[in-house]
Coordinates of C-alpha atoms in Angstrom, one line a residue:
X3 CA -32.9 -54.6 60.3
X4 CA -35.2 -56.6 57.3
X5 CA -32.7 -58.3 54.9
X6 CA -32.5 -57.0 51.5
X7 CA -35.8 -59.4 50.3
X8 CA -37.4 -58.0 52.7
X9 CA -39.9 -54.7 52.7
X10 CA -39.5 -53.0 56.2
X11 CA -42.3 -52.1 58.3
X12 CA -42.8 -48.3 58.2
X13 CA -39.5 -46.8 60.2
X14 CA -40.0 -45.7 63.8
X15 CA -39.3 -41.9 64.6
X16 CA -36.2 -41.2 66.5
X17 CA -37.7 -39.0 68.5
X18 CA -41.6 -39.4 69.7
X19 CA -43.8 -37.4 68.0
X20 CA -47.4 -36.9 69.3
X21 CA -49.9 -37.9 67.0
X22 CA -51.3 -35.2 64.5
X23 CA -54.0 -33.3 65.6
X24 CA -56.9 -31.7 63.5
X25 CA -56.3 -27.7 65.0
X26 CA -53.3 -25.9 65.6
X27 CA -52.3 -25.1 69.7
X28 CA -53.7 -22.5 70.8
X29 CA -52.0 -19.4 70.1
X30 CA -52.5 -18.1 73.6
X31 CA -49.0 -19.6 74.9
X32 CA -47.1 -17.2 72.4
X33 CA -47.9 -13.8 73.8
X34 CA -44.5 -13.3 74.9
X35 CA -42.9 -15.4 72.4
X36 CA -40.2 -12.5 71.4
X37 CA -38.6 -12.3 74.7
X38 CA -38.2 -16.1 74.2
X39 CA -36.5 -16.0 71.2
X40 CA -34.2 -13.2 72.8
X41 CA -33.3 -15.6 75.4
X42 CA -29.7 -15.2 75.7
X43 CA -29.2 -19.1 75.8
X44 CA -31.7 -19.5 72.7
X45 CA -29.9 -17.1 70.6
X46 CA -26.1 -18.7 71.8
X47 CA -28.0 -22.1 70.6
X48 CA -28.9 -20.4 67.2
X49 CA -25.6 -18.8 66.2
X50 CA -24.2 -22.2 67.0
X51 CA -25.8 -23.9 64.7
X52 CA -25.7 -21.5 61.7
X53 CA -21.6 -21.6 62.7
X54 CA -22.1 -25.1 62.2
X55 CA -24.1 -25.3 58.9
X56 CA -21.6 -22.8 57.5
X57 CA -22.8 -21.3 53.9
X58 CA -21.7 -18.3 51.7
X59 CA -21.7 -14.8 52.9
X60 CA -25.4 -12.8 52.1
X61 CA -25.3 -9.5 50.5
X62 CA -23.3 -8.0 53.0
X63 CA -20.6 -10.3 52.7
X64 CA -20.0 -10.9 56.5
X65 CA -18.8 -14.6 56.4
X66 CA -19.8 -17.3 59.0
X67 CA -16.1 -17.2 60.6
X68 CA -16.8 -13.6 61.3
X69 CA -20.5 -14.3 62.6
X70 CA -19.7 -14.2 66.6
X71 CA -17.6 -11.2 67.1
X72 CA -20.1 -8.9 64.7
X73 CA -23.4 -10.4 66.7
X74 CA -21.4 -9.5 69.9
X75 CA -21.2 -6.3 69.1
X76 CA -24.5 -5.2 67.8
X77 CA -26.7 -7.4 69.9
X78 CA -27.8 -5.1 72.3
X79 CA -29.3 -2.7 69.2
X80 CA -30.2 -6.1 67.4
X81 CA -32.0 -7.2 69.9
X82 CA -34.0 -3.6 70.9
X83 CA -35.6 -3.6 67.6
X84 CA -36.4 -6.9 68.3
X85 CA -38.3 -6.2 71.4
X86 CA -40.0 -3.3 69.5
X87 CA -41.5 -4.7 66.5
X88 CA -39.1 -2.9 64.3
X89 CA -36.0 -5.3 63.1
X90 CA -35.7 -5.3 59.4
X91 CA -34.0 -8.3 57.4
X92 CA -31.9 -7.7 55.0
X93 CA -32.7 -8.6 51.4
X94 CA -31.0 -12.2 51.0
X95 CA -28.0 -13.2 47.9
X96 CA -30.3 -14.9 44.9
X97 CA -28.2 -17.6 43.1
X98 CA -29.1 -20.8 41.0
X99 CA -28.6 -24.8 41.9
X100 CA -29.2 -27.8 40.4
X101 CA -32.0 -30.0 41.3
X102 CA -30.9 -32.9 43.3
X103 CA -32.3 -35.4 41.0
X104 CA -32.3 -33.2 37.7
X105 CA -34.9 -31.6 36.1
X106 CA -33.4 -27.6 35.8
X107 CA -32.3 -25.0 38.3
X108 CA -33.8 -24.1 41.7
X109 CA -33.6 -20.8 43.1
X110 CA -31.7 -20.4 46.4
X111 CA -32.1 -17.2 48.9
X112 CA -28.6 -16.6 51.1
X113 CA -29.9 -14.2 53.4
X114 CA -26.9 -12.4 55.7
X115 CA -25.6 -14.3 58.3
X116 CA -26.9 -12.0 61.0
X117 CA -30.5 -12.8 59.1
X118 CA -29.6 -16.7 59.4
X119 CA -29.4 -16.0 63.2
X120 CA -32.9 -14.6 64.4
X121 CA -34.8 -16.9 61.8
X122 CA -33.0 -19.6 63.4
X123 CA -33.8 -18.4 67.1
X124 CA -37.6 -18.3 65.8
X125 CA -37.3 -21.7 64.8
X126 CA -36.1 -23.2 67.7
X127 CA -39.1 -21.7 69.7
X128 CA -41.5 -22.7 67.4
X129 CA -40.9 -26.0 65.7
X130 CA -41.4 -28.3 69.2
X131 CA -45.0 -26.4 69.5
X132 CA -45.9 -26.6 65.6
X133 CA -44.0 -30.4 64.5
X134 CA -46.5 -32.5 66.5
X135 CA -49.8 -31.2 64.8
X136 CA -48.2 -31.8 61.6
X137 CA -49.1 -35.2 59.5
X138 CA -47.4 -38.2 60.4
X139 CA -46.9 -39.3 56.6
X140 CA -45.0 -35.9 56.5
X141 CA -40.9 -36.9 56.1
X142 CA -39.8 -33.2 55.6
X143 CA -37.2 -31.2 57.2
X144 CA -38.7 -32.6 60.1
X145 CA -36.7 -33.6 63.6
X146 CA -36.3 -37.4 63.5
X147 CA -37.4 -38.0 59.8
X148 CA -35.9 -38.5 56.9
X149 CA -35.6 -39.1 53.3
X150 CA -35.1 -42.9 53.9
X151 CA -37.9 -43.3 56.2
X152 CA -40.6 -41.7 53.3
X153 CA -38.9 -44.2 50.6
X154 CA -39.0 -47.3 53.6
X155 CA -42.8 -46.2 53.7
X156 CA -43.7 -46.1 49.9
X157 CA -42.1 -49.3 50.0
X158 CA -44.3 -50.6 52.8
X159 CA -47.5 -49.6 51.1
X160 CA -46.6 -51.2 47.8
X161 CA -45.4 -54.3 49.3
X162 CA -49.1 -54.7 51.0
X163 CA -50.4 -54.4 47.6
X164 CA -51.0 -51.1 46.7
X165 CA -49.3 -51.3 43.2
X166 CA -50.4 -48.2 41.6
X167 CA -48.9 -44.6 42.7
X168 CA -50.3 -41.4 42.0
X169 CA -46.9 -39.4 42.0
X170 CA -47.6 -35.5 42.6
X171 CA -44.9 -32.8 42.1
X172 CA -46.1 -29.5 42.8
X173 CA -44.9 -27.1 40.3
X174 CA -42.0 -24.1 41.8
X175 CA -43.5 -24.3 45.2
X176 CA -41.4 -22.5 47.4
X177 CA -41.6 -19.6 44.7
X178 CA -45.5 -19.4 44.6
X179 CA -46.6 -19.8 48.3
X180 CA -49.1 -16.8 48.8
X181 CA -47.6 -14.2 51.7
X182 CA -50.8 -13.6 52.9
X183 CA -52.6 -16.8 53.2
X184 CA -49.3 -18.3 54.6
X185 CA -49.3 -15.2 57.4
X186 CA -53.2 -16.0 58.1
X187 CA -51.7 -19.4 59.1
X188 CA -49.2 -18.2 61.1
X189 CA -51.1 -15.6 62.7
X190 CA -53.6 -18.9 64.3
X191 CA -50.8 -19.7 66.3
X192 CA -48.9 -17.1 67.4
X193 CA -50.2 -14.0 69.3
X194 CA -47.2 -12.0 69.6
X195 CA -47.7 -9.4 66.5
X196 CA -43.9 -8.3 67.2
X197 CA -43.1 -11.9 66.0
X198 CA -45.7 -12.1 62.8
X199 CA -44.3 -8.5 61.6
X200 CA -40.5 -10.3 61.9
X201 CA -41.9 -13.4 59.5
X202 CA -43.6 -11.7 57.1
X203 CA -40.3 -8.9 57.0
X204 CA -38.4 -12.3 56.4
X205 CA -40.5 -13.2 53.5
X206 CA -40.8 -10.1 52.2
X207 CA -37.1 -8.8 52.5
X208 CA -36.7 -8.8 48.9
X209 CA -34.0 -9.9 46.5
X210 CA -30.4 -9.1 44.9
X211 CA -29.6 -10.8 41.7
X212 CA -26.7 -9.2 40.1
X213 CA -26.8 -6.3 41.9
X214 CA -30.6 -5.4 41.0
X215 CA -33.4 -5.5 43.8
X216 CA -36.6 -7.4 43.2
X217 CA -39.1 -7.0 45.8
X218 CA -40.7 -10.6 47.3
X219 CA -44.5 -10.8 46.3
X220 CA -45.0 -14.6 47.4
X221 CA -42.9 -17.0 47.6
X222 CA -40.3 -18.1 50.2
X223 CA -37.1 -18.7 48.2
X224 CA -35.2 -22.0 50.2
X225 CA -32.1 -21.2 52.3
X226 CA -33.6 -19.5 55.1
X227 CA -34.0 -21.7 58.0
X228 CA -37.9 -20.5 58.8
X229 CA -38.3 -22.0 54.8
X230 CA -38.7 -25.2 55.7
X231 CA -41.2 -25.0 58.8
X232 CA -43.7 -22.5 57.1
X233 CA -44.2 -24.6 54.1
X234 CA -45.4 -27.2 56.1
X235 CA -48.4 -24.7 56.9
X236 CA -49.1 -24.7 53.7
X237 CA -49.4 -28.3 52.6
X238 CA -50.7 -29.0 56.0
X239 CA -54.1 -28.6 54.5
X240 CA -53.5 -31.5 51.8
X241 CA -52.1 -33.9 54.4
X242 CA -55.4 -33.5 56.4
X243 CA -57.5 -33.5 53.1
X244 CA -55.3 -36.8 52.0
X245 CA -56.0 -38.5 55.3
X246 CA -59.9 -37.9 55.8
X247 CA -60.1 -39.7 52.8
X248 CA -58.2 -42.3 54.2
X249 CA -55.1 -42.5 51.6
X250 CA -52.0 -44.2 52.1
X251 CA -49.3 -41.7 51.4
X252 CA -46.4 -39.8 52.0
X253 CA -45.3 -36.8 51.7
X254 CA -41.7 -34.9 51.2
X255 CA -41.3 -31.1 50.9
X256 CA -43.3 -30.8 47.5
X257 CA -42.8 -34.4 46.7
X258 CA -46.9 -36.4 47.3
X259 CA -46.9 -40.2 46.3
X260 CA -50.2 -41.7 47.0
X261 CA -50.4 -45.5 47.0
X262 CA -54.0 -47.0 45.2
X263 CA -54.6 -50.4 44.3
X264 CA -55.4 -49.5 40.4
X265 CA -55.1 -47.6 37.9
X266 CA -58.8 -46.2 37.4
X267 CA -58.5 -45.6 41.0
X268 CA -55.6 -43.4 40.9
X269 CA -56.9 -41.6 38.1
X270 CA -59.7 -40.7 39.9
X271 CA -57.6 -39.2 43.0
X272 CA -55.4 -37.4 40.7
X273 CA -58.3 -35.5 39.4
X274 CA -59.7 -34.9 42.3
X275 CA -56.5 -33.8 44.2
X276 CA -56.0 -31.3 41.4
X277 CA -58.8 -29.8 42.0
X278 CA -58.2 -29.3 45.4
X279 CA -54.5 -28.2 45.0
X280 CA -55.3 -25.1 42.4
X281 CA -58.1 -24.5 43.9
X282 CA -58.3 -24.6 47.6
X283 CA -54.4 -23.9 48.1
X284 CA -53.6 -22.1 45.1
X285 CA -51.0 -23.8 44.0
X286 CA -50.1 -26.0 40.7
X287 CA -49.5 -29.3 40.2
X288 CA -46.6 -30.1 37.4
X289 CA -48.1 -32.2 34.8
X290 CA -44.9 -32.8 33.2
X291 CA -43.4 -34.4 36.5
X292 CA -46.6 -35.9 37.7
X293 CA -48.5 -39.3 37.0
X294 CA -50.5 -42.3 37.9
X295 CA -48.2 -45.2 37.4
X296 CA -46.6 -48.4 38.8
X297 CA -43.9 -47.5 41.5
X298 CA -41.2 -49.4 39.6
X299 CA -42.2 -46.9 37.3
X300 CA -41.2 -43.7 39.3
X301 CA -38.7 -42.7 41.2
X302 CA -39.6 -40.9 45.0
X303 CA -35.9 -39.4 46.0
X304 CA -33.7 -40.8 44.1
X305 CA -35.2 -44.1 44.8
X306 CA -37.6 -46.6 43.4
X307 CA -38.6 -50.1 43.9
X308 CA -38.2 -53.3 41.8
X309 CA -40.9 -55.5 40.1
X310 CA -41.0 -58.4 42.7
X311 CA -43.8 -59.7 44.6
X312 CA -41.7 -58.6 47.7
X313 CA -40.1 -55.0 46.2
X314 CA -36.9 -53.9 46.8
X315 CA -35.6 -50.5 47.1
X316 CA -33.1 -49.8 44.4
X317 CA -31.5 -46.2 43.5
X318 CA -33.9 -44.7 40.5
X319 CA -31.9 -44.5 36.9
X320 CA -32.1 -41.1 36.8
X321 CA -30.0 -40.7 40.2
X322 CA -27.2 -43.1 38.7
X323 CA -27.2 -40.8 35.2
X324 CA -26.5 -37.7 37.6
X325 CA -23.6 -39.3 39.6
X326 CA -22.1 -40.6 36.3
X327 CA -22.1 -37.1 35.0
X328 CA -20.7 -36.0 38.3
X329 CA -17.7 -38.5 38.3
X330 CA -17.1 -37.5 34.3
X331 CA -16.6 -33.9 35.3
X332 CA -14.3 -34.9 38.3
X333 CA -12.2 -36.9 36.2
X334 CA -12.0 -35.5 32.7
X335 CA -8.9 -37.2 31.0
X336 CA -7.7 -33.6 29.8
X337 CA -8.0 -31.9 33.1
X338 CA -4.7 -31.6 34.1
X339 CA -4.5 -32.5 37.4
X340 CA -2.4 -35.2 39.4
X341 CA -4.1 -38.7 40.5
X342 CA -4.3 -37.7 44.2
X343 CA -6.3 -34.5 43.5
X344 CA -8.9 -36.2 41.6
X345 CA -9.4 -38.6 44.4
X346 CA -9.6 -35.6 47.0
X347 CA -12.5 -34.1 44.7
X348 CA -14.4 -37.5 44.4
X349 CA -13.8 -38.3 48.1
X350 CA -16.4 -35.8 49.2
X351 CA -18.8 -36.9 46.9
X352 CA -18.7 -40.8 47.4
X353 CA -18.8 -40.1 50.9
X354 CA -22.1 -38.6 50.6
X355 CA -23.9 -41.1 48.2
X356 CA -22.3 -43.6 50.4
X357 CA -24.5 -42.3 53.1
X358 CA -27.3 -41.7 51.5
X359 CA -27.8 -44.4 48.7
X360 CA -26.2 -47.1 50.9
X361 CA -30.3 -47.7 52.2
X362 CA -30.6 -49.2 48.7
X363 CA -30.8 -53.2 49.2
X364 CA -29.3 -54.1 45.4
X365 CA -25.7 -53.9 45.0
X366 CA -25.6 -50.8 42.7
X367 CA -22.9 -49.1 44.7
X368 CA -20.4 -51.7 44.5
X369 CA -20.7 -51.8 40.2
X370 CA -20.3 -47.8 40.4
X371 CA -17.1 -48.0 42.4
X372 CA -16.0 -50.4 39.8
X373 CA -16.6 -48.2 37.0
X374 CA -14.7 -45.5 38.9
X375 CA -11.6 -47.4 39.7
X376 CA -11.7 -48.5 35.7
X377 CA -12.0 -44.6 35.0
X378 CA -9.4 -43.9 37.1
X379 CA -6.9 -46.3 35.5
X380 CA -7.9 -44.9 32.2
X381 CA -7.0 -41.3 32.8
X382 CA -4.0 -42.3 34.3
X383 CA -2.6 -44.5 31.0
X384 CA -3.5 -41.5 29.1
X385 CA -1.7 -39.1 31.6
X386 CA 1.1 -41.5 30.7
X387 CA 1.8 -40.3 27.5
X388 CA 4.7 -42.1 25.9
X389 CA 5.4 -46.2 25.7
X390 CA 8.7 -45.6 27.7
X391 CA 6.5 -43.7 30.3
X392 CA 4.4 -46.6 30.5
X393 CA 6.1 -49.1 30.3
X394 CA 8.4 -47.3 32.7
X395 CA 5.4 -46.8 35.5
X396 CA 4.0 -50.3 35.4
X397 CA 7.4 -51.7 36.0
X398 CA 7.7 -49.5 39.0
X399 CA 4.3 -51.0 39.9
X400 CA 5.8 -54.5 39.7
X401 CA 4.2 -55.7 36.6
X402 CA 6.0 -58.0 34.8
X403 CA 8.0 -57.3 31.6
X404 CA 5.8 -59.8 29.5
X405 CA 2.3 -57.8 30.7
X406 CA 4.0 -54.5 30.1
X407 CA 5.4 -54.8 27.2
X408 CA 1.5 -56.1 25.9
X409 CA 0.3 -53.5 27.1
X410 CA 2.0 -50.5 25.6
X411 CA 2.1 -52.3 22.1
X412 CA -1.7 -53.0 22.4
X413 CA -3.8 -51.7 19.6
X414 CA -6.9 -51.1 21.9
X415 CA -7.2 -47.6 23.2
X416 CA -7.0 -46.7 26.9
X417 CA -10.8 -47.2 28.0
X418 CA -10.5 -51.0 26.5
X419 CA -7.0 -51.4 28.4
X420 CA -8.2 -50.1 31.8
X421 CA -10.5 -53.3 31.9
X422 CA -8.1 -55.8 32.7
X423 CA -4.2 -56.8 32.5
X424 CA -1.4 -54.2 33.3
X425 CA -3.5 -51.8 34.6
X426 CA -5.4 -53.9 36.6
X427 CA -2.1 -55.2 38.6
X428 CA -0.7 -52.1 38.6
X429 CA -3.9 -50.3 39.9
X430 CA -5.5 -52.8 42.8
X431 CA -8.6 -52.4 44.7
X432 CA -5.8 -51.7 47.7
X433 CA -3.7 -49.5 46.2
X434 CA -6.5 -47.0 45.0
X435 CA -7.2 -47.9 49.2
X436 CA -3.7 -46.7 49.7
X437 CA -4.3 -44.0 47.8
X438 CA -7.2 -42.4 49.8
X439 CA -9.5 -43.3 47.2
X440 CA -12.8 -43.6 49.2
X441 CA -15.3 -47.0 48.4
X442 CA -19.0 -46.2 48.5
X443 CA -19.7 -49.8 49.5
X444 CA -17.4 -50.0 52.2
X445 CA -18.5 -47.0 54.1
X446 CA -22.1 -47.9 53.2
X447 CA -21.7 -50.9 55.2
X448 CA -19.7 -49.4 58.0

């Protein structure tokens, strides 16, 4: 593993992936491909894993726990309309979620559960013939990549010199991806027509919002499990365009960073990928979101790299702003719930930043667990109330009488006091341990 000075050498695969090619397989293999996905041992796999993944209920309101004994009992007329061409999806549950690193509201499609299940069976049959003729520079919902293999590749290129970054958002992707030139893609690798009538029915099931239908014209709302997989058809194109040019870049879902060595140089690519982008796939670049900068500039999810001839990753500003607003909400002084309950809700979500911002080689997550614990003392001198309350609890806590008394007859407020002194002693690093209170650093380095 490279020590924290060091950039790492792009990030092996964990699972071998053959290099790219220029054409899709043929689609000759696939002329039975819907009595593959019937398999009973490939449909067993695929309720499985949407057991495992969990989710809301779709418009039918079946819920995942449900799932197996409702499959088991309409399989066998399931899986005749399958064979015949003629299953229908249901129109999948429209709601609203925040953007992982801010910037508004993206839309997310719950289909039913049942609908979970046969996109899931397709995918399993499909993705080991289509993920090897993808891009290698692609880091997507992809088997054996990941987010922190892209950001360990951006940080590659700029620490061989290539300083300048021509940072590409594509504007409300996954809403604007064209039905039929997607299917036209499809349709060059799979011959069974019983199969391409079941994708395009998936991406043209429709959707509830409040009760209200809205038919699907284009656009392949994310939630579905085939989501993922087809928009890599689409931005397939790009990758090739981007590497018969001979650019260093890499790619994630709609997220493009190219690496130049100046500025006039990644001016000129972004001009010219825009023209390919609106007009050869159709789609739109975000000017507000895009730009030709310096890396430590950007951020590329949730992370960006420091000014230093060998660059660090650190987590981007913007990701630290979000978490803060995260742990305010969690831990609102007025909320009016106990200590342990407000660890329980944050447990969940230090646990996952742990995981996934631990990759960052500054120390950032041990100065956020700080201002946490401090946080955490604050609210509970404020749940206090009353000097004999307090002076009562930090006594229990074996301060001293000296500290205490200080402390309750302090002029400063509660954020000043949760610095240092009483609190401090009263509230350890080990007690919050004691506590449950999870430390990002700790599991980070676990």
């Amino acid at each position: 593993m490279p020590g924290r000075g060091e950039a790492p050498p792009p990030l092996a695969r964990e699972v071998e992936v053959a290099t790219a090619t220029s054409e899709p397989e043929s689609p000759a293999p696939t002329a039975n491909l819907m009595e593959a996905i019937c398999d009973p041992e490939n449909i067993e796999a695929a309720l499985r894993a949407v057991v495992r993944n969990k989710g809301a209920p779709g418009v039918e309101g079946i819920t995942v726990r449900q799932l197996p004994g409702i499959l088991k009992a309409r399989w066998p007329e399931i899986e005749h309309h399958l064979l015949q061409g003629r299953y229908q999806p249901q129109p999948v549950r429209r709601v609203m979620i925040p953007k992982p690193w801010g910037g508004g509201e993206r839309a997310l499609g719950i289909p039913t559960v049942i609908d979970r299940v046969i996109p899931q069976a397709v995918l399993q049959r499909l993705q080991p013939l289509w993920d090897p003729t993808f891009s290698e520079h692609s880091y997507g919902f992809r088997p054996g990549c990941s987010a922190q293999q892209a950001v360990a590749q951006a940080q590659a290129y700029v620490a061989d010199g290539y300083q300048f970054v021509v940072d590409i958002d594509l504007a409300k992707f996954f809403d604007r991806v064209n039905h039929d030139k997607l299917m036209a893609r499809v349709a060059g690798r799979i011959q069974d027509r019983r199969v391409l009538r079941l994708i395009r029915s998936d991406r043209t099931a429709g959707v509830l919002t409040n009760g209200l239908f809205e038919a699907s014209r284009e656009g392949a709302p994310q939630g579905g499990p085939l989501s993922p997989l087809l928009s890599h058809l689409v931005v397939d194109e790009l990758d090739r365009e981007l590497e018969r040019r001979g650019h260093r870049f890499v790619r994630y879902a709609d997220d493009c960073n190219i690496y130049v060595r100046s500025e006039k140089a990644g001016r000129r690519v972004m001009t010219s990928l825009t023209r390919f982008i609106e007009g050869r796939l159709k789609l739109q670049i975000n000017a507000q979101k895009s730009a030709v900068a310096r890396p430590w500039q950007r951020s590329f999810l949730g992370f960006t790299v420091t000014d230093e001839p060998q660059p660090r990753r650190r987590i981007a500003d913007k990701a630290v702003t979000r978490f803060k607003d995260r742990v305010r909400v969690l831990t609102r002084r007025h909320r009016g719930v106990s200590l342990d309950r407000m660890i329980a809700d944050l447990n969940p979500l230090l646990r996952g930043w742990a995981g996934y911002f631990g990759f960052s080689q500054l120390h950032e997550l041990a100065s956020l667990d700080g201002g946490i614990r401090r946080r955490l003392r604050c609210i509970i001198w404020v749940q206090w109330k009353t000097r004999g309350r307090r002076y009562k609890e930090l006594r229990r806590l074996k301060v001293s009488e000296k500290v205490a008394s200080a402390a309750i007859f302090s002029p400063k407020g509660p954020w000043r006091l949760s610095s240092a002194g009483a609190l401090h002693r009263a509230f350890t690093n080990k007690r919050f341990k004691g506590l449950g209170l999870f430390s990002m650093e700790t599991l980070a380095g676990a």
